[in-house]
Coordinates of C-alpha atoms and ligand atoms in Angstrom, one line a residue:
X204 CA -10.7 27.9 57.5
X205 CA -9.9 31.2 56.1
X206 CA -11.7 32.6 53.0
X207 CA -8.5 32.5 51.1
X208 CA -7.9 29.0 52.1
X209 CA -11.3 28.0 50.9
X210 CA -10.7 29.7 47.7
X211 CA -7.4 28.0 47.3
X212 CA -8.9 24.5 48.0
X213 CA -11.8 25.2 45.6
X214 CA -9.6 26.4 42.8
X215 CA -7.1 23.5 43.3
X216 CA -9.9 21.1 43.2
X217 CA -11.3 22.7 40.1
X218 CA -7.8 22.7 38.4
X219 CA -7.3 19.0 39.2
X220 CA -10.8 18.1 37.9
X221 CA -10.1 20.1 34.7
X222 CA -6.6 18.4 34.2
X223 CA -8.3 15.1 34.9
X224 CA -10.9 15.6 32.3
X225 CA -8.4 16.7 29.8
X226 CA -6.2 13.6 30.4
X227 CA -9.3 11.5 30.1
X228 CA -10.4 13.1 26.8
X229 CA -6.8 12.9 25.4
X230 CA -7.0 9.0 25.8
X231 CA -10.4 8.8 24.2
X232 CA -10.6 7.9 20.5
X233 CA -11.3 11.1 18.5
X234 CA -14.6 11.4 16.9
X235 CA -15.0 9.8 13.6
X236 CA -14.7 12.3 10.8
X237 CA -17.6 12.9 8.6
X238 CA -17.4 11.3 5.1
X239 CA -19.2 12.0 2.0
X240 CA -20.2 8.8 0.3
X241 CA -20.4 10.6 -3.1
X242 CA -17.3 12.8 -2.9
X243 CA -16.2 13.2 -6.6
X244 CA -12.6 12.7 -7.6
X245 CA -12.8 12.7 -11.3
X246 CA -11.9 15.5 -13.8
X247 CA -13.9 18.7 -13.8
X248 CA -17.5 18.9 -12.4
X249 CA -19.4 15.9 -11.3
X250 CA -21.6 14.7 -14.1
X251 CA -25.4 14.7 -13.3
X252 CA -25.7 11.0 -14.2
X253 CA -23.5 8.4 -12.7
X254 CA -22.3 5.4 -14.8
X255 CA -22.6 2.5 -12.4
X256 CA -21.9 -0.2 -15.1
X257 CA -19.4 -2.9 -14.5
X258 CA -17.3 -3.6 -17.6
X259 CA -15.0 -6.7 -18.2
X260 CA -11.3 -5.7 -18.5
X261 CA -8.2 -7.4 -20.0
X262 CA -4.7 -6.0 -20.0
X263 CA -3.8 -5.5 -23.7
X264 CA -0.7 -3.4 -24.4
X265 CA -0.2 -2.1 -27.9
X266 CA 2.9 -2.9 -29.9
X267 CA 3.6 0.7 -29.8
X268 CA 4.0 0.9 -26.1
X269 CA 6.3 -2.3 -26.2
X270 CA 8.4 -1.1 -28.9
X271 CA 8.9 2.2 -27.1
X272 CA 9.9 0.3 -24.0
X273 CA 12.4 -1.6 -26.0
X274 CA 13.7 1.5 -27.5
X275 CA 14.3 3.2 -24.2
X276 CA 15.9 0.0 -22.6
X277 CA 18.3 -0.2 -25.4
X278 CA 19.3 3.5 -25.5
X279 CA 20.2 3.9 -21.9
X280 CA 23.4 5.9 -21.4
X281 CA 26.2 4.0 -19.6
X282 CA 25.3 3.6 -15.9
X283 CA 27.6 5.3 -13.3
X284 CA 29.5 2.3 -11.7
X285 CA 29.2 1.7 -8.0
X286 CA 32.1 2.7 -5.7
X287 CA 34.6 0.0 -5.2
X288 CA 33.4 -2.6 -2.6
X289 CA 30.0 -1.1 -2.4
X290 CA 26.9 -3.3 -3.0
X291 CA 23.6 -1.5 -2.3
X292 CA 24.8 0.8 0.5
X293 CA 24.5 4.0 -1.8
X294 CA 21.4 2.9 -3.5
X295 CA 20.8 0.2 -6.3
X296 CA 23.8 -1.2 -7.6
X297 CA 24.1 -0.6 -11.4
X298 CA 26.1 -3.8 -12.0
X299 CA 23.0 -5.6 -10.8
X300 CA 20.8 -3.2 -12.7
X301 CA 22.6 -4.1 -15.8
X302 CA 22.0 -7.7 -15.3
X303 CA 18.2 -7.2 -14.7
X304 CA 17.8 -4.9 -17.7
X305 CA 19.5 -7.5 -19.9
X306 CA 17.0 -10.1 -18.6
X307 CA 14.1 -7.6 -19.2
X308 CA 15.2 -7.1 -22.8
X309 CA 16.0 -10.7 -23.6
X310 CA 14.3 -13.2 -21.4
X311 CA 11.1 -11.4 -20.1
X312 CA 8.3 -12.3 -22.7
X313 CA 5.5 -9.6 -22.1
X314 CA 2.9 -11.4 -24.2
X315 CA 3.3 -14.5 -22.3
X316 CA 3.1 -12.5 -18.9
X317 CA 0.0 -10.6 -20.2
X318 CA -1.8 -14.0 -20.5
X319 CA -0.6 -14.9 -17.1
X320 CA -1.8 -11.6 -15.6
X321 CA -5.2 -12.0 -17.4
X322 CA -5.9 -15.3 -15.8
X323 CA -8.3 -14.0 -13.4
X324 CA -11.6 -12.2 -14.4
X325 CA -11.0 -8.4 -14.2
X326 CA -13.4 -5.5 -14.3
X327 CA -13.6 -1.8 -14.4
X328 CA -16.4 0.2 -12.7
X329 CA -16.7 3.9 -12.0
X330 CA -16.7 4.9 -8.3
X331 CA -17.0 8.6 -7.3
X332 CA -15.7 9.6 -10.7
X333 CA -12.8 7.2 -10.9
X334 CA -12.6 4.1 -13.1
X335 CA -11.5 1.5 -10.6
X336 CA -9.8 -1.6 -11.9
X337 CA -10.3 -5.0 -9.9
X338 CA -9.9 -8.7 -10.0
X339 CA -13.0 -10.6 -9.0
X340 CA -12.8 -14.3 -8.4
X341 CA -16.0 -16.1 -7.5
X342 CA -15.3 -19.6 -6.4
X343 CA -17.2 -22.4 -7.7
X344 CA -18.2 -24.7 -4.7
X345 CA -20.5 -27.4 -3.6
X346 CA -23.8 -26.2 -2.0
X347 CA -22.7 -26.7 1.7
X348 CA -19.6 -24.6 1.5
X349 CA -19.8 -21.1 2.8
X350 CA -18.5 -18.2 0.7
X351 CA -17.2 -15.1 2.4
X352 CA -16.3 -12.0 0.5
X353 CA -12.8 -10.8 1.0
X354 CA -11.2 -7.6 -0.2
X355 CA -7.4 -7.6 -0.7
X356 CA -5.7 -4.3 -0.8
X357 CA -2.1 -3.9 -2.1
X358 CA 0.4 -1.1 -1.1
X359 CA 3.3 0.8 -2.7
X360 CA 5.3 -0.1 -4.8
X361 CA 3.4 -3.2 -5.4
X362 CA 0.1 -3.9 -7.3
X363 CA -2.6 -6.5 -7.6
X364 CA 0.3 -8.9 -8.9
X365 CA 1.3 -9.6 -5.2
X366 CA -1.9 -11.6 -4.7
X367 CA -1.7 -13.9 -7.7
X368 CA -0.2 -16.8 -5.7
X369 CA -2.5 -16.7 -2.8
X370 CA -5.8 -16.2 -4.8
X371 CA -6.2 -19.9 -5.8
X372 CA -5.6 -20.9 -2.0
X373 CA -8.3 -18.6 -0.9
X374 CA -10.8 -19.4 -3.7
X375 CA -10.5 -23.4 -3.7
X376 CA -12.3 -25.7 -1.6
X377 CA -10.2 -27.5 1.1
X378 CA -11.1 -30.5 3.2
X379 CA -9.8 -28.7 6.2
X380 CA -12.5 -26.0 6.2
X381 CA -16.1 -25.6 5.1
X382 CA -15.6 -22.1 3.7
X383 CA -13.9 -20.3 0.8
X384 CA -13.5 -16.7 -0.2
X385 CA -14.9 -14.7 -3.1
X386 CA -11.9 -12.4 -3.6
X387 CA -12.0 -8.8 -4.9
X388 CA -8.5 -7.3 -5.5
X389 CA -8.7 -3.6 -6.6
X390 CA -5.8 -1.5 -8.0
X391 CA -5.6 1.5 -5.6
X392 CA -6.7 4.8 -7.4
X393 CA -3.6 6.1 -9.4
X394 CA -2.0 2.6 -9.3
X395 CA -1.9 0.4 -12.3
X396 CA -5.1 0.3 -14.2
X397 CA -7.2 2.4 -11.7
X398 CA -7.8 6.1 -12.7
X399 CA -5.8 8.5 -10.7
X400 CA -7.9 11.3 -8.9
X401 CA -7.9 14.7 -10.6
X402 CA -8.5 16.4 -7.3
X403 CA -6.3 16.7 -4.3
X404 CA -6.8 15.0 -1.0
X405 CA -7.6 11.4 -1.9
X406 CA -5.9 10.2 1.3
X407 CA -5.9 6.5 2.3
X408 CA -9.0 6.9 4.6
X409 CA -10.8 8.6 1.6
X410 CA -9.9 5.5 -0.5
X411 CA -11.6 3.6 2.3
X412 CA -14.8 5.2 1.2
X413 CA -14.2 4.3 -2.4
X414 CA -13.6 0.6 -1.6
X415 CA -16.6 0.3 0.6
X416 CA -18.6 1.8 -2.3
X417 CA -16.9 -0.7 -4.7
X418 CA -17.9 -3.7 -2.5
X419 CA -21.4 -2.4 -2.3
X420 CA -21.5 -2.0 -6.2
X421 CA -20.3 -5.7 -6.5
X422 CA -23.2 -6.7 -4.0
X423 CA -21.4 -7.1 -0.8
X424 CA -22.6 -4.9 2.2
X425 CA -20.5 -7.0 4.6
X426 CA -17.0 -8.4 3.9
X427 CA -13.6 -9.3 5.2
X428 CA -10.6 -7.1 4.4
X429 CA -6.9 -7.6 4.4
X430 CA -4.5 -4.9 3.6
X431 CA -0.7 -4.7 3.1
X432 CA 1.4 -1.6 3.4
X433 CA -0.8 1.4 2.4
X434 CA -3.5 -1.3 1.8
X435 CA -3.3 -2.0 5.5
X436 CA -3.9 1.7 6.4
X437 CA -6.9 1.8 4.1
X438 CA -8.3 -1.6 5.4
X439 CA -7.9 -0.2 9.0
X440 CA -9.8 2.9 7.9
X441 CA -12.6 0.9 6.4
X442 CA -13.0 -1.0 9.7
X443 CA -12.9 2.2 11.7
X444 CA -15.3 4.2 9.4
X445 CA -17.6 1.4 8.6
X446 CA -17.6 -1.2 11.4
X447 CA -20.9 -2.7 10.4
X448 CA -19.7 -3.5 6.9
X449 CA -16.6 -5.4 8.2
X450 CA -16.8 -9.0 9.2
X451 CA -13.1 -9.1 10.0
X452 CA -9.8 -7.2 9.4
X453 CA -6.3 -8.5 8.8
X454 CA -3.5 -6.2 8.3
X455 CA 0.2 -6.8 7.5
X456 CA 0.9 -3.2 8.6
X457 CA -0.6 -2.3 12.0
X458 CA 0.5 1.1 13.2
X459 CA -0.8 2.3 16.5
X460 CA 0.1 6.0 16.9
X461 CA -2.1 7.1 19.6
X462 CA -1.1 8.5 23.0
X463 CA -1.4 5.2 24.7
X464 CA 0.9 3.5 22.2
X465 CA 3.5 6.4 22.6
X466 CA 3.5 6.0 26.4
X467 CA 3.9 2.2 26.1
X468 CA 6.7 2.7 23.6
X469 CA 8.4 5.0 26.1
X470 CA 8.1 2.6 29.0
X471 CA 9.1 -0.4 27.1
X472 CA 12.2 1.3 25.8
X473 CA 13.4 1.3 29.4
X474 CA 11.7 -2.0 30.5
X475 CA 11.2 -3.9 27.4
X476 CA 9.6 -6.9 29.2
X477 CA 6.7 -4.8 30.3
X478 CA 4.9 -4.7 26.9
X479 CA 7.1 -6.8 24.5
X480 CA 7.8 -10.5 24.8
X481 CA 11.4 -11.8 24.7
X482 CA 11.0 -13.2 21.3
X483 CA 10.0 -9.9 19.7
X484 CA 12.3 -7.6 21.6
X485 CA 14.8 -7.5 18.8
X486 CA 12.3 -6.2 16.3
X487 CA 11.6 -3.1 18.3
X488 CA 14.8 -2.4 20.3
X489 CA 17.3 -0.8 20.7
X490 CA 15.0 2.2 19.6
X491 CA 18.0 4.2 18.5
X492 CA 19.1 1.6 16.0
X493 CA 15.7 1.3 14.6
X494 CA 15.1 5.0 14.3
X495 CA 18.5 5.4 12.5
X496 CA 17.5 2.6 10.2
X497 CA 14.3 4.7 9.4
X498 CA 16.4 7.6 8.6
X499 CA 18.6 5.6 6.4
X500 CA 15.9 3.9 4.5
X501 CA 12.9 6.3 4.5
X502 CA 14.4 9.2 2.4
X503 CA 12.0 8.1 -0.4
X504 CA 9.0 8.5 2.0
X505 CA 9.7 12.1 2.8
X506 CA 10.4 12.8 -0.9
X507 CA 7.1 11.2 -1.9
X508 CA 5.2 12.9 0.8
X509 CA 6.4 16.3 -0.4
X510 CA 7.4 16.3 -4.0
X511 CA 6.2 13.2 -5.8
X512 CA 5.6 14.9 -9.1
X513 CA 9.2 16.1 -9.3
X514 CA 10.8 12.6 -8.6
X515 CA 8.1 11.0 -10.9
X516 CA 9.2 12.9 -14.0
X517 CA 12.6 11.2 -14.5
X518 CA 11.4 7.9 -13.3
X519 CA 8.5 7.9 -15.6
X520 CA 10.9 8.5 -18.6
X521 CA 13.3 5.8 -17.9
X522 CA 12.3 2.1 -17.4
X523 CA 15.8 1.4 -15.9
X524 CA 15.4 4.4 -13.5
X525 CA 12.0 3.1 -12.4
X526 CA 13.3 -0.5 -12.0
X527 CA 16.2 0.7 -9.8
X528 CA 13.8 2.9 -7.6
X529 CA 11.3 0.2 -7.1
X530 CA 13.5 -2.9 -6.8
X531 CA 15.6 -1.3 -4.3
X532 CA 12.5 -1.1 -2.0
X533 CA 11.9 -4.8 -2.7
X534 CA 15.4 -5.6 -1.7
X535 CA 15.7 -3.6 1.6
X536 CA 12.0 -4.1 2.3
X537 CA 12.6 -7.8 2.5
X538 CA 15.7 -7.7 4.6
X539 CA 18.0 -4.7 5.3
X540 CA 21.0 -7.0 5.5
X541 CA 20.6 -7.4 1.7
X542 CA 22.2 -3.9 1.4
X543 CA 25.4 -5.9 1.8
X544 CA 24.9 -8.2 -1.0
X545 CA 25.9 -7.6 -4.8
X546 CA 22.6 -9.4 -5.9
X547 CA 20.4 -7.4 -3.4
X548 CA 18.9 -10.8 -2.3
X549 CA 16.3 -10.2 -4.9
X550 CA 16.0 -13.9 -5.8
X551 CA 15.8 -15.1 -2.2
X552 CA 12.0 -14.3 -2.2
X553 CA 11.2 -13.2 -5.7
X554 CA 12.1 -14.1 -9.2
X555 CA 13.0 -11.5 -11.9
X556 CA 9.8 -12.5 -13.6
X557 CA 7.6 -11.7 -10.8
X558 CA 9.4 -8.4 -10.1
X559 CA 9.2 -7.3 -13.6
X560 CA 5.5 -8.2 -13.7
X561 CA 4.8 -5.7 -11.1
X562 CA 7.1 -3.1 -12.6
X563 CA 5.4 -3.6 -16.0
X564 CA 2.2 -2.7 -14.4
X565 CA 3.6 0.6 -13.2
X566 CA 5.3 1.2 -16.7
X567 CA 2.5 0.4 -19.1
X568 CA 0.0 2.5 -17.0
X569 CA 2.5 5.2 -16.4
X570 CA 1.3 5.4 -12.9
X571 CA 4.5 5.9 -10.8
X572 CA 3.9 9.5 -10.1
X573 CA 0.2 9.2 -9.4
X574 CA 0.9 6.2 -7.1
X575 CA 3.5 8.1 -5.1
X576 CA 1.1 10.9 -4.4
X577 CA -0.6 8.6 -1.9
X578 CA 2.2 9.7 0.5
X579 CA 1.5 13.4 0.0
X580 CA -2.3 12.9 0.5
X581 CA -1.8 11.0 3.8
X582 CA 0.2 13.9 5.2
X583 CA -1.0 16.9 3.5
X584 CA -2.9 19.5 5.8
X585 CA -5.8 19.0 3.4
X586 CA -6.2 15.4 4.5
X587 CA -4.8 15.5 8.0
X588 CA -7.9 16.6 9.8
X589 CA -9.5 13.7 8.1
X590 CA -7.0 10.9 8.6
X591 CA -7.9 7.9 10.8
X592 CA -4.8 6.6 12.4
X593 CA -5.9 5.0 15.6
Ligands
NAG606 C1 -5.6 -6.8 -28.1 O1 -5.6 -5.6 -29.0 C2 -5.4 -5.9 -30.4 C3 -5.4 -4.6 -31.2 O2 -6.3 -3.8 -30.7 C4 -6.4 -6.9 -30.8 O3 -6.2 -7.4 -32.2 C5 -6.4 -8.3 -29.9 O4 -7.4 -9.1 -30.3 C6 -6.5 -7.8 -28.5 N1 -6.2 -9.1 -27.7 C7 -7.0 -9.3 -26.5 C8 -6.7 -10.6 -25.8 O5 -8.0 -8.7 -26.3
NAG607 C1 18.1 -11.3 7.1 O1 19.2 -11.8 6.6 C2 20.1 -12.3 7.7 C3 21.3 -12.7 6.8 O2 21.2 -13.4 5.7 C4 19.4 -13.4 8.4 O3 20.4 -13.7 9.5 C5 18.2 -12.7 9.1 O4 17.6 -13.6 9.8 C6 17.3 -12.3 8.1 N1 16.2 -11.6 8.6 C7 14.9 -11.9 8.3 C8 13.9 -11.0 9.1 O5 14.6 -12.6 7.4

C-alpha cells in the first residue's frame, strides 16, 4: 500500500475512534456538580455562629392583615367582562372570579381554616441562612411497626396544603402493612412560611442541598422522598446528588431530558409502538398537538423564568388578581378541557375552601413573587452549570 494510502487509513481510523469516543461520552451521565453543604442564602454576610435550634411554629395571622385583605377584596374595580361565548380560553373568566371572591368574602372563615392548617405540628429551623418552615408528623405506633422517614415536597402554585389529606393515611397504622411513615413536609424557600433567599441562584438542585440538610437536622441521614411539580425536580436532585441518603424516590413529575430520551422521543414520534404502549400513546402523541398545547398554556412559565418580579408586583397587591392567576393553573392543570367550562371545572377535584387555603398561604406570607423566582433560578445561566436534569 502506498504511503498516502496508509496515512489515509490511519487518519480515517483515528477519526472514527475519535467520533466513537465523543458519542460514547455524550451518552454518559455528566459528572455530578460540586456542592457546598454550607452555601449561605440569607441576607448580608454569613454570621459566624449558626443557629441550629428547632422552634415550634403556628400560623397566626393578625387582624390587621385580615382587615387589609377584606378591604382589598371589597374595593376591587369592576372586572372586565369576558367576551361573549368565552369561558376560560382567554384566561380566567371574571364572572367565575366574581363568584369566588364573593365566597372568599362571605363564606370562607379564616380563623376556622387557621385551626385546620395548624392541626399538624409545625416547626421552623434555620438552614444555610434561611428559616425553613415544615410540618413534622411522628406516628405513634406499636413496637413492631417499622417507621420510615418520608420527605414530601410541593411545587408551584401549591404549598404544604396539598398534602393535608394524605398525611393521616401515611402516618396511621394499617393492618395491610407493618410500616408507617414519619412525614416531613417543608415549604420550599420563598414559598409560604419559608424565608426566601436573599442571594440569586437558589435553583431546585440547590434546594436539594437545603432539604438534605433539613432532614439531617431533624435526625434522618436516610429517608424516602416524594416530589410533586418542582418538588419532583428537587426530589430527583436529592436522589442524584446524595444517593446514599435516599431509600426511595417517588416523583409525580419525571422529566428525562438527556440525549437518549430525545432520540427515543424522535423515533417514537414516527413509530409510537417502539417505546410507548398503546394505552399511553394519546398522552404523548401527536407531538405537534402536545407542543402547541405547551405554547398555549406555558406563557406563565416563560414569564416567571424571565421577569418574575414584574408580574409579582400587581399580583401581590390584588388578592383577586392573585386568585385568578393561581386558580387558572388549578383548572387547566387538572384538565385542559376545563377551558371550555364556565366553572373551570374547579369543583370537580377541589372545593373553593381547599383552593382558598392554598391561596391564603401565598397571600398572608406575601410570597408569590419569591415563589415564582424558582423558574428563573432553574434556568438562569447562574444556575444552569449546576442543574441536575438527568
Ligand atoms: C395569635 O396572636 C394573638 C396576638 O398576638 C394572640 O393573642 C393569640 O393567643 C395567638 N394565637 C395562637 C393560637 O397562638
Ligand atoms: C378531561 O375532561 C374530559 C371531558 O370532561 C374527559 O373526557 C377526559 O377524560 C378528562 N381527562 C382527564 C385526564 O381526566
